[in-house]
PDB file of N, CA and C in Angstrom:
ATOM      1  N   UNK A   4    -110.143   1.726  17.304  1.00 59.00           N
ATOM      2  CA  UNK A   4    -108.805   2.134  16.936  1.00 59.00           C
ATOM      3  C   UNK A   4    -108.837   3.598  16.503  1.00 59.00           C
ATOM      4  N   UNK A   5    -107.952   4.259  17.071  1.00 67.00           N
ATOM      5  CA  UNK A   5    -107.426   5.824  16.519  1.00 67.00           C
ATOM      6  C   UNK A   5    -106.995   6.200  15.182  1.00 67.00           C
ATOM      7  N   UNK A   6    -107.422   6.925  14.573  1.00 71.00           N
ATOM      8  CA  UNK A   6    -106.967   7.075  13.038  1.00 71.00           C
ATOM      9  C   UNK A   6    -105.987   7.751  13.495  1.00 71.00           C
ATOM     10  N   UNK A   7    -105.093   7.477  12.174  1.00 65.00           N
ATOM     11  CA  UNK A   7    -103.433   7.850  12.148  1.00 65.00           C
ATOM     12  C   UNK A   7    -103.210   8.790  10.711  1.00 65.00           C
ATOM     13  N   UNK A   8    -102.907   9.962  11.040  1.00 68.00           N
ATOM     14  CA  UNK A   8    -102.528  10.378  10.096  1.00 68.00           C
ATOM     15  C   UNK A   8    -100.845  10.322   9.577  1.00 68.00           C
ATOM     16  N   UNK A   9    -100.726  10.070   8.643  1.00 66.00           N
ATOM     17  CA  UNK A   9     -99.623   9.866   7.827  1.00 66.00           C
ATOM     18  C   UNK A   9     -99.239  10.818   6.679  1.00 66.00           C
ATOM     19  N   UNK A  10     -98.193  12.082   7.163  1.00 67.00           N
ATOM     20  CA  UNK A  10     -97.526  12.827   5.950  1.00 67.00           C
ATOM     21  C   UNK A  10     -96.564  12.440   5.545  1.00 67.00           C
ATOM     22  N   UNK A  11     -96.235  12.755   4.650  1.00 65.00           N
ATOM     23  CA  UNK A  11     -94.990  11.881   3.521  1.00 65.00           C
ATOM     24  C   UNK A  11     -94.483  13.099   2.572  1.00 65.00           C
ATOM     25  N   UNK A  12     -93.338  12.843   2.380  1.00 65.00           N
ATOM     26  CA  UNK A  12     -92.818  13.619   0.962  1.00 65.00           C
ATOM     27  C   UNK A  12     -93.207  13.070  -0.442  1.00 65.00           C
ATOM     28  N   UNK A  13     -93.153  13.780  -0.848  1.00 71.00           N
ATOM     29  CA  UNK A  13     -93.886  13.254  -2.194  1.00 71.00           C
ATOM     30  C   UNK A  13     -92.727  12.233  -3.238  1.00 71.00           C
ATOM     31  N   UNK A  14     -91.590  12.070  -2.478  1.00 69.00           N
ATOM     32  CA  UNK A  14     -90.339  11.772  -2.981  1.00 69.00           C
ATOM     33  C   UNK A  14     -90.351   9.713  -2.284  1.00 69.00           C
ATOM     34  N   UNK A  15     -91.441   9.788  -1.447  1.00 67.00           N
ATOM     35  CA  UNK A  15     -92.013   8.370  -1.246  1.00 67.00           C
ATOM     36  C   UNK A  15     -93.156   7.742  -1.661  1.00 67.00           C
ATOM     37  N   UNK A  16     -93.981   8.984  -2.038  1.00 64.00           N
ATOM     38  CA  UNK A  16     -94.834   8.092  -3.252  1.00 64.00           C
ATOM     39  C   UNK A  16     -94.478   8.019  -4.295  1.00 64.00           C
ATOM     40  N   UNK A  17     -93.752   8.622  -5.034  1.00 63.00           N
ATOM     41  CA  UNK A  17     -93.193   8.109  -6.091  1.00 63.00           C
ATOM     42  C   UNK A  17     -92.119   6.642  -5.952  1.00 63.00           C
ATOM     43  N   UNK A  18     -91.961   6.032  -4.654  1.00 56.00           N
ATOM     44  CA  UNK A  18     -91.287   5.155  -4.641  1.00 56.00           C
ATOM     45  C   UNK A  18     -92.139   3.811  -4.886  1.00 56.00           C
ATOM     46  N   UNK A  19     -93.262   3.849  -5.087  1.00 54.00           N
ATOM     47  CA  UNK A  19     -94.395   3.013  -5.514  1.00 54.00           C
ATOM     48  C   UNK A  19     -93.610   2.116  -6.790  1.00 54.00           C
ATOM     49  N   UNK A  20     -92.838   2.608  -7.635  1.00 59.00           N
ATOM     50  CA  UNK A  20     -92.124   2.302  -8.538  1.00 59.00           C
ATOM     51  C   UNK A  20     -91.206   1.546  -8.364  1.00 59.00           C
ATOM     52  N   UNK A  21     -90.641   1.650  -6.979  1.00 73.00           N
ATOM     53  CA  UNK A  21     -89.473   1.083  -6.261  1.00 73.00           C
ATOM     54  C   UNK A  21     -89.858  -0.076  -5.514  1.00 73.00           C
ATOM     55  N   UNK A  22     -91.083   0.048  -4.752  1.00 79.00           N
ATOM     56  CA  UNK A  22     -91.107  -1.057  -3.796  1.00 79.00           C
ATOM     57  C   UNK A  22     -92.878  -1.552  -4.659  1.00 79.00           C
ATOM     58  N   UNK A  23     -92.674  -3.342  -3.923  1.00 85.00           N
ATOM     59  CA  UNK A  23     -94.265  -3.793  -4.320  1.00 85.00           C
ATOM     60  C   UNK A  23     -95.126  -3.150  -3.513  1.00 85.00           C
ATOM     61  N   UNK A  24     -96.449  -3.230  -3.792  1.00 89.00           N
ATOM     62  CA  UNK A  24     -97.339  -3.144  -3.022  1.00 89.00           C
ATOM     63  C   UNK A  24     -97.567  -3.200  -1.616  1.00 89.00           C
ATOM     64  N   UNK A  25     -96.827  -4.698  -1.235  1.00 93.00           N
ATOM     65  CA  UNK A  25     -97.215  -5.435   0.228  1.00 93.00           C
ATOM     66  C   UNK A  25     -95.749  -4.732   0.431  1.00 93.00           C
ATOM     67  N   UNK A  26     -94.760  -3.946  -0.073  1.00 89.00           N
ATOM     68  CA  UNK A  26     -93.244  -3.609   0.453  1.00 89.00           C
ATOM     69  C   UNK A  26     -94.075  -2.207   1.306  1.00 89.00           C
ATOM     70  N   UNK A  27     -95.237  -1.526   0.486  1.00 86.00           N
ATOM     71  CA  UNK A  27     -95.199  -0.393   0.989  1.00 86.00           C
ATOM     72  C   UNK A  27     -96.082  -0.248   1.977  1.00 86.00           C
ATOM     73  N   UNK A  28     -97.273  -1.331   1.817  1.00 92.00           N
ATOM     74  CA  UNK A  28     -98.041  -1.660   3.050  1.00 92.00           C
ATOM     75  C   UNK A  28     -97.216  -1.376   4.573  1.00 92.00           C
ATOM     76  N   UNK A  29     -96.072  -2.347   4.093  1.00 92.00           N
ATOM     77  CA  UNK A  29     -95.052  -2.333   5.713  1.00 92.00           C
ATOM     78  C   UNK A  29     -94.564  -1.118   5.961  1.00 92.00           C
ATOM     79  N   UNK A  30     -93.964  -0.234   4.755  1.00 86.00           N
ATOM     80  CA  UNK A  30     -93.503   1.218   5.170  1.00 86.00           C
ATOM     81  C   UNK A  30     -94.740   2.077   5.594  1.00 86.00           C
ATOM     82  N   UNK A  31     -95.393   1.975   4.928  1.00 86.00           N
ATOM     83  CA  UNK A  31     -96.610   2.842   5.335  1.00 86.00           C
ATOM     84  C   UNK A  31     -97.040   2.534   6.906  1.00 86.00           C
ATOM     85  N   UNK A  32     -96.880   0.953   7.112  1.00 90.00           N
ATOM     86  CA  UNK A  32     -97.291   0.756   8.347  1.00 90.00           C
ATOM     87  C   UNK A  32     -96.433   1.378   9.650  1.00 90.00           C
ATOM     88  N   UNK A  33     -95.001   1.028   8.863  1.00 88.00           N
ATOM     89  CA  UNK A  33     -94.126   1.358  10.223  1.00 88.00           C
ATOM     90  C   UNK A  33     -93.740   2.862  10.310  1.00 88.00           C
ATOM     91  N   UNK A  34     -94.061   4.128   9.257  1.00 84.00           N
ATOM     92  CA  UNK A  34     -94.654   5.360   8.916  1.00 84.00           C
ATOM     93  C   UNK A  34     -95.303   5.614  10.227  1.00 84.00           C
ATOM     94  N   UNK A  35     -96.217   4.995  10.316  1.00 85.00           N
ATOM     95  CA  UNK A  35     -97.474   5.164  10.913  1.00 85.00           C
ATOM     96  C   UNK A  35     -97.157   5.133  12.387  1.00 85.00           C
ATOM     97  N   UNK A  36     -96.337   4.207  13.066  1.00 86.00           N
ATOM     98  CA  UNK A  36     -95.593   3.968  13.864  1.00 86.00           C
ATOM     99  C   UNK A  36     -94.338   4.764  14.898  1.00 86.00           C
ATOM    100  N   UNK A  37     -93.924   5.695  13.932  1.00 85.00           N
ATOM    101  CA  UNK A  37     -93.363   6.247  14.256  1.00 85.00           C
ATOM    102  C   UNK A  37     -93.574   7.166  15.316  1.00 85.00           C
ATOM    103  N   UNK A  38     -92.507   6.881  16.285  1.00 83.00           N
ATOM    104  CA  UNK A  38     -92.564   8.476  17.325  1.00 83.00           C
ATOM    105  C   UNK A  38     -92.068   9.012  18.369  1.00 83.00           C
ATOM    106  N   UNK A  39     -91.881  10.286  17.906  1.00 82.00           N
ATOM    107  CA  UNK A  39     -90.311  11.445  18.512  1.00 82.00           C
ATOM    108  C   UNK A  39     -89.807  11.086  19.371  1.00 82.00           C
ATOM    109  N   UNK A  40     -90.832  10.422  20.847  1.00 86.00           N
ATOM    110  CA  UNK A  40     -89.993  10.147  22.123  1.00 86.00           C
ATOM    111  C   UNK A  40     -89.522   8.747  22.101  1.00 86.00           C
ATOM    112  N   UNK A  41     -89.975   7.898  21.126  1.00 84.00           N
ATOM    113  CA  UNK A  41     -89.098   6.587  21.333  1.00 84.00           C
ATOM    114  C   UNK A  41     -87.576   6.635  21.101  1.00 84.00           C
ATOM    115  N   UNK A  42     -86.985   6.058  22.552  1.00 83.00           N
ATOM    116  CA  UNK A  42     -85.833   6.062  22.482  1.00 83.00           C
ATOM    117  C   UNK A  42     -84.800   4.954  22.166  1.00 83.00           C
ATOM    118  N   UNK A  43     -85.776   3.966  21.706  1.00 86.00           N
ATOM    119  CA  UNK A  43     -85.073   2.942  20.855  1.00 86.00           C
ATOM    120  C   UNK A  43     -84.475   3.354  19.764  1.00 86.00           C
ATOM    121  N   UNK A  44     -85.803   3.347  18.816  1.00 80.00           N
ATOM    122  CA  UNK A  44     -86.285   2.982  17.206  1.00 80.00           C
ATOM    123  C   UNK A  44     -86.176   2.082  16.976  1.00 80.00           C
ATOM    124  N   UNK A  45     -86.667   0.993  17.821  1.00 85.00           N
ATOM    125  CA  UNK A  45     -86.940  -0.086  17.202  1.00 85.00           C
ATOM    126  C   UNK A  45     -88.255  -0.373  17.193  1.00 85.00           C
ATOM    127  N   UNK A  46     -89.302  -1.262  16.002  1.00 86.00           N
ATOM    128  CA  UNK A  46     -90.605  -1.325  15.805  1.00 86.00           C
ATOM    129  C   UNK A  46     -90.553  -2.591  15.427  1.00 86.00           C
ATOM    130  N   UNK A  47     -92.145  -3.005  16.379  1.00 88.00           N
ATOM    131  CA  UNK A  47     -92.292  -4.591  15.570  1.00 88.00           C
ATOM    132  C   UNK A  47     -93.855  -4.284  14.796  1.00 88.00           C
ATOM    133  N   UNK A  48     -93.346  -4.776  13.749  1.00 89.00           N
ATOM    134  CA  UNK A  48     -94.603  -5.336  13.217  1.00 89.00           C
ATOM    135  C   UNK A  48     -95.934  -6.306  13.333  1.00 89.00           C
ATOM    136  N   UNK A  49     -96.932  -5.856  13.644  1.00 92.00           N
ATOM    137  CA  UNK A  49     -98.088  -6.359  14.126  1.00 92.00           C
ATOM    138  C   UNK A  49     -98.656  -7.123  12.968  1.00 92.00           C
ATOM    139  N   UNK A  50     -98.783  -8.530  12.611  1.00 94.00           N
ATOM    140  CA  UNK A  50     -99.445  -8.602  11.487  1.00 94.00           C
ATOM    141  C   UNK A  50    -101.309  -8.601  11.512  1.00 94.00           C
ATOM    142  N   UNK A  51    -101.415  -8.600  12.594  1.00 95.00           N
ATOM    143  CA  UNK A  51    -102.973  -8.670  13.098  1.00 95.00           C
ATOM    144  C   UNK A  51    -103.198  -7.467  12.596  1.00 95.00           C
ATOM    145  N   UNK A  52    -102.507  -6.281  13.940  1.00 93.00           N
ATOM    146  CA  UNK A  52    -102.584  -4.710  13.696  1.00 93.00           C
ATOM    147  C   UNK A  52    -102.676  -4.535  11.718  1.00 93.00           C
ATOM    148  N   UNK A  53    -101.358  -4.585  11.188  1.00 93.00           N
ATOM    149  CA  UNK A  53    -101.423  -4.340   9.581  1.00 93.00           C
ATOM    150  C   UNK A  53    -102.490  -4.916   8.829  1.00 93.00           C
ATOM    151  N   UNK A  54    -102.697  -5.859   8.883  1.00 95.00           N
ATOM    152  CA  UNK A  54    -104.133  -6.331   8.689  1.00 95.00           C
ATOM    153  C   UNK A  54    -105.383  -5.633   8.721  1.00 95.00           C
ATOM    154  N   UNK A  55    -105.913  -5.440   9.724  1.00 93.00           N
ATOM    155  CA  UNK A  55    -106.607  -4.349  10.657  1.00 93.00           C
ATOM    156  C   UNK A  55    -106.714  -3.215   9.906  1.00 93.00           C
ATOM    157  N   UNK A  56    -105.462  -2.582   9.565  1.00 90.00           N
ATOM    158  CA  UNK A  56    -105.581  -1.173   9.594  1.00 90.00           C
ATOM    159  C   UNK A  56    -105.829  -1.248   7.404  1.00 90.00           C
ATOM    160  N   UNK A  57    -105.250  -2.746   7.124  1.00 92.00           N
ATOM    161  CA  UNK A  57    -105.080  -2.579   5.363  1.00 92.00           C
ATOM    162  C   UNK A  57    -106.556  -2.862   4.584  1.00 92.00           C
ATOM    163  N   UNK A  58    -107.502  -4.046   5.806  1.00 94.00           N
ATOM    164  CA  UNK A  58    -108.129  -4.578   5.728  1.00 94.00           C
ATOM    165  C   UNK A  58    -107.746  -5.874   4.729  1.00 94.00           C
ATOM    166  N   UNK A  59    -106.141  -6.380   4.317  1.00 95.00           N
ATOM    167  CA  UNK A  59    -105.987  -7.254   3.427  1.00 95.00           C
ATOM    168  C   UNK A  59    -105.249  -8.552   5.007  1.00 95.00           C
ATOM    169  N   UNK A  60    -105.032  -9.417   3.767  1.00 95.00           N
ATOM    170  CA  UNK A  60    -104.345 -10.932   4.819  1.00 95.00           C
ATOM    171  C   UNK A  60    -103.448 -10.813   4.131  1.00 95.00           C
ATOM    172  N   UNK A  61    -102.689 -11.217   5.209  1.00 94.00           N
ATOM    173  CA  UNK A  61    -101.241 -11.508   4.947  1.00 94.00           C
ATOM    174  C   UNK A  61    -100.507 -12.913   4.836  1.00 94.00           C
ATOM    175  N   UNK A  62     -99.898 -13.337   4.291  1.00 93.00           N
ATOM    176  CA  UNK A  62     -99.046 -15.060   4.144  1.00 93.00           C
ATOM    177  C   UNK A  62     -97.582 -14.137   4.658  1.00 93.00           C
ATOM    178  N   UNK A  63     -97.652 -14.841   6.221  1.00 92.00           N
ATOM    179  CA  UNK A  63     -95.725 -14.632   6.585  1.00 92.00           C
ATOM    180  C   UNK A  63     -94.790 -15.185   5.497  1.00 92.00           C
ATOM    181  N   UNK A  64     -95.060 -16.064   4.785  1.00 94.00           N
ATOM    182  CA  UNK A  64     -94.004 -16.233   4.099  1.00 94.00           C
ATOM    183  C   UNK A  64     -93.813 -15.243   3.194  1.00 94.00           C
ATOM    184  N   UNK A  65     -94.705 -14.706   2.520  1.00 93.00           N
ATOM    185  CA  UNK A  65     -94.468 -13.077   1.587  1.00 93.00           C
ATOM    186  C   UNK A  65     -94.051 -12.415   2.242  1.00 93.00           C
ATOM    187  N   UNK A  66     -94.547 -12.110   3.541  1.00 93.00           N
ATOM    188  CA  UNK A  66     -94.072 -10.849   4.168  1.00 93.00           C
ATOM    189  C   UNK A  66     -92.412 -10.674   4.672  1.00 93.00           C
ATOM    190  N   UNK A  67     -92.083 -12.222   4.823  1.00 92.00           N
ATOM    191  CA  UNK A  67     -90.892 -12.590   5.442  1.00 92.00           C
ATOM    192  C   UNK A  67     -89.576 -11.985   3.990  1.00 92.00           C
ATOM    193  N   UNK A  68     -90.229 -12.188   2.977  1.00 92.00           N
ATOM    194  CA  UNK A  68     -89.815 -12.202   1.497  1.00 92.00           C
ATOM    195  C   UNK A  68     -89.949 -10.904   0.816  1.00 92.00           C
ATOM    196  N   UNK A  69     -90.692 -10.149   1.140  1.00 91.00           N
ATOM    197  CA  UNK A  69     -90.630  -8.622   1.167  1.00 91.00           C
ATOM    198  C   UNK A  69     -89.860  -7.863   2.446  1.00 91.00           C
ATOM    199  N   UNK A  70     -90.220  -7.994   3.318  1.00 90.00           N
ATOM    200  CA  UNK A  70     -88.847  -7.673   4.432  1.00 90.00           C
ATOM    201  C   UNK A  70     -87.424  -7.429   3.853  1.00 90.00           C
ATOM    202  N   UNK A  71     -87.074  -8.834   3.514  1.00 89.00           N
ATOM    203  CA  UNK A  71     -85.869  -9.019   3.071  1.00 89.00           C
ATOM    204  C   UNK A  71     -85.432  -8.504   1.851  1.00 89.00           C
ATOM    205  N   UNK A  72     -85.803  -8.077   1.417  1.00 86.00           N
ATOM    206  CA  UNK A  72     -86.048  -6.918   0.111  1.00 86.00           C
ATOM    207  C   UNK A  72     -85.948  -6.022  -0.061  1.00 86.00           C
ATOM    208  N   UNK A  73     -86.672  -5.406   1.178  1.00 85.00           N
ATOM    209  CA  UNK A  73     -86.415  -4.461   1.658  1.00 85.00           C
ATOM    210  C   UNK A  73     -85.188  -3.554   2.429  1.00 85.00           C
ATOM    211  N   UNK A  74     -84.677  -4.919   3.013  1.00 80.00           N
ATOM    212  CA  UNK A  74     -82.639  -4.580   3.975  1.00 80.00           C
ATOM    213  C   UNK A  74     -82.297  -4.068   2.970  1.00 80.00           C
ATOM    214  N   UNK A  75     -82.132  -3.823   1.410  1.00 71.00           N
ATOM    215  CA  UNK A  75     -80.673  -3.781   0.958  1.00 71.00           C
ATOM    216  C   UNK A  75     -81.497  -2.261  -0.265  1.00 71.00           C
ATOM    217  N   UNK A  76     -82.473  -1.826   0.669  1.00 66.00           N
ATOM    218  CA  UNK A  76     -82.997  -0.361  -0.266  1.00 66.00           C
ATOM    219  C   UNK A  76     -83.287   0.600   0.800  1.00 66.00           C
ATOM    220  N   UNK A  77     -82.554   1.560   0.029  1.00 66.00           N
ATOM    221  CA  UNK A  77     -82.896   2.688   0.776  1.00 66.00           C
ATOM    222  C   UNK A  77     -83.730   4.314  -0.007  1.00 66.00           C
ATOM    223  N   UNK A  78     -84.390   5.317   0.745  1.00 60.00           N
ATOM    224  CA  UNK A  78     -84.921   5.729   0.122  1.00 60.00           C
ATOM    225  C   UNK A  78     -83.739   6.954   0.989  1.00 60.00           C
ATOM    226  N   UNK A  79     -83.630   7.936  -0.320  1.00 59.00           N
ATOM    227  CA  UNK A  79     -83.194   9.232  -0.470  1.00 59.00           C
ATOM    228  C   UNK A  79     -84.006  10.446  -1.227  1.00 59.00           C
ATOM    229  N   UNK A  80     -84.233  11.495  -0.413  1.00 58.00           N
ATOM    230  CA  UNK A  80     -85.245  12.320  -0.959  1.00 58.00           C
ATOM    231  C   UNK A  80     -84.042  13.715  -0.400  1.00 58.00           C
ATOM    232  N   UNK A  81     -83.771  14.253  -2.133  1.00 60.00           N
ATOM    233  CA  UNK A  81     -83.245  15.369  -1.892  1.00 60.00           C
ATOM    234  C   UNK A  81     -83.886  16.827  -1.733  1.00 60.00           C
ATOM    235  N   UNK A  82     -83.574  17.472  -1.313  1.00 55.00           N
ATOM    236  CA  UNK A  82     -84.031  18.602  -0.643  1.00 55.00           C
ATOM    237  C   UNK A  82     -83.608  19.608  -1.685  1.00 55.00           C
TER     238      UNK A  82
END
C-alpha cells in the first residue's frame, strides 16, 4: 500500500474535542480519500482498507453509530 499524506488545518485537529476517536478515524480516512478529479464526491468506506491503514478493528455496529453522528455536524474553519 502507498502512503498517503494528509494536510489539515489546524482548525480540524482541534476538532478532536468535537468528534470521538473512531468519528475521526472515518474523517481522517475519508481525508485521505479525497480527490480533485472525482466527479462525483461520493466515497465508500472500506472497513478492511480503514482497518489496514489504523491497524485497529472495527464493530459495524459502532461505526454505523458514529456515522450517524456524524450527519448532523459540521466543521467550519474561519479564515
Amino acid at each position: 500500500m502507498k502512503p498517503v499524506e494528509i494536510r489539515h488545518h489546524n482548525a480540524i485537529t482541534t476538532a478532536r474535542y468535537e468528534y470521538s476517536e473512531l468519528q475521526m478515524d472515518l474523517f481522517f480516512y475519508l481525508l485521505s480519500q479525497l480527490r480533485k478529479d472525482d466527479p462525483t464526491g461520493v466515497y465508500d468506506i472500506s472497513v478492511k482498507e480503514l482497518s489496514r491503514t489504523t491497524g485497529k478493528k472495527y464493530d459495524y455496529l459502532y461505526l454505523r453509530k458514529a456515522t450517524e453522528a456524524m450527519g448532523g455536524r459540521m466543521f467550519e474553519v474561519e479564515n
